[in-house]
Coordinates of C-alpha atoms and ligand atoms in Angstrom, one line a residue:
X69 CA 129.1 6.4 54.0
X70 CA 131.5 7.6 56.9
X71 CA 129.7 10.3 59.1
X72 CA 132.2 11.4 60.6
X73 CA 132.6 15.1 59.3
X74 CA 129.7 16.8 59.3
X75 CA 128.0 16.2 55.6
X76 CA 127.4 19.2 52.9
X77 CA 123.6 18.6 52.1
X78 CA 122.3 21.0 48.7
X79 CA 118.3 20.6 49.0
X80 CA 116.8 22.4 46.1
X81 CA 113.4 23.7 47.3
X82 CA 114.4 23.6 50.4
X83 CA 112.3 26.9 51.9
X84 CA 108.8 25.1 52.2
X85 CA 106.9 22.0 52.5
X86 CA 108.6 18.8 52.2
X87 CA 112.2 20.2 51.4
X88 CA 112.0 22.2 54.8
X89 CA 111.3 19.4 57.1
X90 CA 114.3 17.6 55.2
X91 CA 116.1 20.1 55.9
X92 CA 115.2 20.1 59.6
X93 CA 116.0 16.3 58.9
X94 CA 119.8 16.6 58.1
X95 CA 120.0 19.8 60.3
X96 CA 119.5 17.1 63.6
X97 CA 122.9 15.3 62.3
X98 CA 124.6 18.5 62.5
X99 CA 124.4 18.3 58.3
X100 CA 125.4 22.1 56.6
X101 CA 122.8 22.8 54.4
X102 CA 122.4 24.6 51.3
X103 CA 118.8 25.8 50.1
X104 CA 117.5 26.4 47.0
X105 CA 114.0 28.6 46.5
X106 CA 113.1 30.7 44.1
X107 CA 110.5 33.2 44.4
X108 CA 111.2 36.3 44.7
X109 CA 109.4 36.6 47.9
X110 CA 111.9 35.4 50.2
X111 CA 109.8 35.3 53.5
X112 CA 109.8 31.4 53.6
X113 CA 113.6 30.7 52.5
X114 CA 114.1 33.5 55.1
X115 CA 111.5 31.8 57.8
X116 CA 113.1 28.4 57.2
X117 CA 116.9 29.9 57.3
X118 CA 116.4 31.3 60.8
X119 CA 114.9 28.2 62.8
X120 CA 117.7 25.8 61.2
X121 CA 120.1 28.5 62.3
X122 CA 118.1 28.9 65.8
X123 CA 118.9 25.3 66.2
X124 CA 122.5 26.1 65.6
X125 CA 122.5 24.5 62.5
X126 CA 124.8 25.8 59.7
X127 CA 123.0 26.9 56.1
X128 CA 122.8 29.1 53.9
X129 CA 119.4 29.6 51.4
X130 CA 120.2 31.6 47.5
X131 CA 117.4 32.1 44.7
X132 CA 118.2 29.7 42.2
X133 CA 116.0 29.0 38.9
X134 CA 116.7 24.6 38.7
X135 CA 115.3 25.1 35.5
X136 CA 118.6 27.4 34.0
X137 CA 121.5 25.1 33.3
X138 CA 123.5 28.1 32.8
X139 CA 122.8 29.4 36.1
X140 CA 122.5 26.0 37.9
X141 CA 126.5 24.8 36.5
X142 CA 127.6 28.2 38.5
X143 CA 125.2 28.4 41.2
X144 CA 127.5 24.5 42.1
X145 CA 131.0 26.2 41.0
X146 CA 130.3 29.0 43.9
X147 CA 129.2 25.9 46.4
X148 CA 131.8 23.8 45.8
X149 CA 134.7 26.8 46.2
X150 CA 132.7 27.7 49.6
X151 CA 132.1 23.8 51.0
X152 CA 134.9 21.8 49.0
X153 CA 132.1 19.4 48.4
X154 CA 128.7 18.0 48.4
X155 CA 127.9 14.1 50.4
X156 CA 124.2 14.4 49.6
X157 CA 122.2 16.1 46.9
X158 CA 118.2 16.5 47.1
X159 CA 116.3 17.4 44.3
X160 CA 112.9 18.6 45.4
X161 CA 112.3 21.7 43.9
X162 CA 108.8 21.5 41.7
X163 CA 105.7 22.8 40.2
X164 CA 102.0 22.8 39.3
X165 CA 100.5 24.3 36.5
X166 CA 97.5 22.0 36.0
X167 CA 94.9 21.5 33.7
X168 CA 94.1 19.1 31.1
X169 CA 95.5 18.4 28.5
X170 CA 93.1 19.8 25.5
X171 CA 93.6 23.3 27.3
X172 CA 97.2 23.3 28.1
X173 CA 99.4 26.0 26.5
X174 CA 103.2 25.4 25.8
X175 CA 104.3 27.5 28.4
X176 CA 102.1 25.3 30.7
X177 CA 104.2 22.5 29.8
X178 CA 107.6 23.9 29.7
X179 CA 107.8 25.4 32.7
X180 CA 107.1 22.0 34.3
X181 CA 109.4 20.4 32.7
X182 CA 111.6 22.4 32.8
X183 CA 111.7 22.9 36.8
X184 CA 110.4 18.9 37.7
X185 CA 112.8 17.5 35.2
X186 CA 115.6 19.4 34.1
X187 CA 116.0 20.8 37.1
X188 CA 116.9 17.4 38.4
X189 CA 119.2 16.8 35.5
X190 CA 121.0 20.2 35.6
X191 CA 122.0 20.1 39.0
X192 CA 123.4 16.1 39.1
X193 CA 125.1 17.1 35.9
X194 CA 126.6 19.5 38.6
X195 CA 127.5 17.3 41.5
X196 CA 128.4 13.9 39.5
X197 CA 132.1 14.4 38.5
X198 CA 133.4 16.1 42.0
X199 CA 130.9 13.1 43.6
X200 CA 132.9 10.4 41.1
X201 CA 136.2 11.5 42.0
X202 CA 135.9 11.4 46.0
X203 CA 133.8 8.2 45.1
X204 CA 131.0 9.2 47.8
X205 CA 127.4 10.8 47.2
X206 CA 124.4 10.0 47.7
X207 CA 121.2 11.9 45.3
X208 CA 117.9 12.0 46.3
X209 CA 115.1 12.7 43.9
X210 CA 111.7 13.6 44.5
X211 CA 109.1 12.1 42.1
X212 CA 105.0 11.8 43.0
X213 CA 102.5 9.0 42.5
X214 CA 101.5 10.0 39.8
X215 CA 104.9 10.2 37.5
X216 CA 103.5 6.4 38.0
X217 CA 99.7 6.0 37.9
X218 CA 98.7 9.5 35.8
X219 CA 96.1 11.8 36.9
X220 CA 93.7 13.6 34.8
X221 CA 94.5 16.9 34.9
X222 CA 98.5 16.6 35.0
X223 CA 99.8 16.0 31.3
X224 CA 103.2 18.2 32.4
X225 CA 103.4 16.7 36.0
X226 CA 103.2 13.4 35.4
X227 CA 105.4 13.1 32.4
X228 CA 108.1 15.4 34.7
X229 CA 107.6 12.7 37.7
X230 CA 107.9 9.8 35.3
X231 CA 110.6 11.5 33.3
X232 CA 112.3 11.9 36.7
X233 CA 111.7 7.6 37.7
X234 CA 113.5 7.3 34.2
X235 CA 116.3 9.6 34.8
X236 CA 117.1 7.8 38.4
X237 CA 117.4 5.0 37.5
X238 CA 119.8 6.1 34.6
X239 CA 122.2 8.0 36.2
X240 CA 122.4 5.3 39.2
X241 CA 123.5 2.3 36.5
X242 CA 126.3 5.3 35.8
X243 CA 127.3 5.9 38.9
X244 CA 126.5 3.0 40.7
X245 CA 130.6 1.8 40.6
X246 CA 131.6 5.1 42.0
X247 CA 130.4 4.8 45.5
X248 CA 127.5 6.9 44.9
X249 CA 123.9 5.9 45.0
X250 CA 120.7 7.5 43.2
X251 CA 117.3 6.9 44.8
X252 CA 114.0 8.6 43.6
X253 CA 111.1 9.1 46.5
X254 CA 107.4 9.3 45.2
X255 CA 105.1 10.9 47.6
X256 CA 101.5 10.3 47.6
X257 CA 99.5 12.9 48.6
X258 CA 101.1 15.6 51.5
X259 CA 99.8 18.2 52.9
X260 CA 102.1 21.6 51.7
X261 CA 101.1 24.6 50.2
X262 CA 101.3 22.8 46.6
X263 CA 98.5 21.2 47.8
X264 CA 96.5 23.4 50.1
X265 CA 95.6 25.2 46.3
X266 CA 93.9 22.6 45.5
X267 CA 89.8 22.3 46.2
X268 CA 87.6 20.4 49.3
X269 CA 86.0 18.4 45.7
X270 CA 90.0 17.2 44.2
X271 CA 91.0 16.4 47.8
X272 CA 88.1 14.2 49.0
X273 CA 88.5 12.3 45.7
X274 CA 92.4 12.0 46.4
X275 CA 91.5 10.8 49.8
X276 CA 89.2 8.2 48.4
X277 CA 92.0 6.6 46.6
X278 CA 94.3 6.5 49.8
X279 CA 93.8 3.4 52.3
X280 CA 95.2 4.9 54.7
X281 CA 92.6 8.0 54.9
X282 CA 94.4 10.7 55.4
X283 CA 97.0 13.2 53.8
X284 CA 101.0 13.1 54.5
X285 CA 103.0 14.8 56.1
X286 CA 106.5 16.4 55.0
X287 CA 108.4 14.9 58.1
X288 CA 107.4 11.5 57.0
X289 CA 108.5 11.7 53.2
X290 CA 111.7 13.3 55.0
X291 CA 112.4 10.6 57.0
X292 CA 112.0 8.7 54.0
X293 CA 114.7 10.4 52.3
X294 CA 116.8 10.9 55.3
X295 CA 117.1 6.6 55.8
X296 CA 118.3 6.1 51.9
X297 CA 121.1 9.2 52.5
X298 CA 121.9 7.0 55.6
X299 CA 124.8 4.0 55.8
X300 CA 121.4 1.7 56.7
X301 CA 121.0 2.1 53.0
X302 CA 123.7 1.8 51.6
X303 CA 123.4 -0.8 48.8
X304 CA 119.5 0.6 48.0
X305 CA 119.8 2.4 44.5
X306 CA 117.9 2.8 41.3
X307 CA 115.0 2.5 44.0
X308 CA 111.8 4.7 44.0
X309 CA 110.0 4.4 47.4
X310 CA 106.5 5.0 47.7
X311 CA 105.7 7.2 50.7
X312 CA 101.4 8.0 49.8
X313 CA 99.1 5.9 52.8
X314 CA 98.7 3.1 50.3
X315 CA 97.7 4.8 47.3
X316 CA 99.7 3.1 45.0
X317 CA 101.2 -0.6 45.8
Ligands
NAP132 P1 106.5 23.3 48.2 O1 105.5 23.5 49.0 O2 104.9 24.0 46.7 O3 107.7 23.6 47.6 C1 108.3 23.8 46.4 C2 109.5 24.4 46.2 O4 110.0 24.4 45.1 C3 109.9 25.8 47.2 O5 111.0 25.8 47.9 C4 110.3 26.4 45.8 O6 110.8 28.1 46.2 C5 111.2 25.4 45.0 N1 110.9 26.1 44.1 C6 110.1 26.6 42.6 N2 110.1 26.3 41.8 C7 111.9 26.5 41.8 C8 113.0 26.6 41.1 N3 112.6 27.1 39.1 N4 113.9 26.6 41.5 C9 114.6 26.3 42.6 N5 113.4 26.1 43.3 C10 112.0 26.2 43.1 O7 106.3 21.7 47.4 P2 106.1 20.3 48.3 O8 104.9 20.0 48.1 O9 107.0 20.7 49.3 O10 106.8 19.2 47.0 C11 108.4 19.6 46.7 C12 108.1 18.3 45.6 O11 107.7 17.1 46.4 C13 108.2 18.8 45.1 O12 108.8 18.4 43.7 C14 107.1 18.2 44.1 O13 106.5 17.9 42.9 C15 106.8 16.9 45.0 N6 105.4 16.4 45.4 C16 104.5 17.0 47.0 C17 103.2 16.2 46.5 C18 102.4 17.2 47.7 O14 101.4 16.3 47.8 N7 102.4 17.9 48.4 C19 103.7 14.9 46.3 C20 104.0 13.9 45.4 C21 105.3 14.9 45.2 P3 109.7 28.8 46.8 O15 109.5 29.2 47.9 O16 111.0 30.2 46.8 O17 108.3 29.4 45.7

């Protein structure tokens, strides 16, 4: 991918955690960043935006519900109007509603599948035609190790993340001849607000499963995402890269 002009990079869930690290990483190359966040309390998004802007990076943050097809479609129309193209899409927004399957209600299921899986479809659907027209593009979908190995108490989340893997490979096959690569990154146990809410017992249980014996950092995930979007990874598509300290091999 030629990088003489600054790339337009859209990152869903870019206000905190992994998405924020990805935004900072792309910011280092001088990319123009568009972030989506969801919470009505936009302090995290604002703080991320301020940090990016202080570093001289052009960035915007928009309140978007990625699970809404219509909203996402409209949002991308605005992005294309303002930036003319999207070079990189990072489908990172994700939520959990953990409980055992026998206690899981329809709302828990629909909410998680809506954001984590349908959200990826919605955003990909919105960029794919323009990317095909440009004959270039990079799409990264953030999955999870539990989409591969399952996890008690996360039927909805694991199903959504396994779905993301299938969606990634299918999208990759459909656009491989059009200069677009589509890959997944499956983090293991990463130190963000998503995992901060877990009990010490659950955290210890996870740590026991990790050969490297520690949580990963958002920056370690961001590096893999960034590299997959670089020219160095031009012949890699339809792959799921695991960033998990050996938790799944
Ligand atoms: P996080 O700190 O909880 O951040 C989640 C992000 O998603 C926030 O920016 C949030 O926006 C955004 N978001 C939530 N619902 C949204 C919606 N409906 N529309 C748009 N944005 C929405 O999570 P994280 O740990 O960085 O996780 C990032 C991704 O990595 C997720 O897909 C997650 O499943 C995956 N992952 C994480 C881990 C881990 O151990 N942390 C492991 C494997 C996979 P607000 O700030 O506005 O709420």
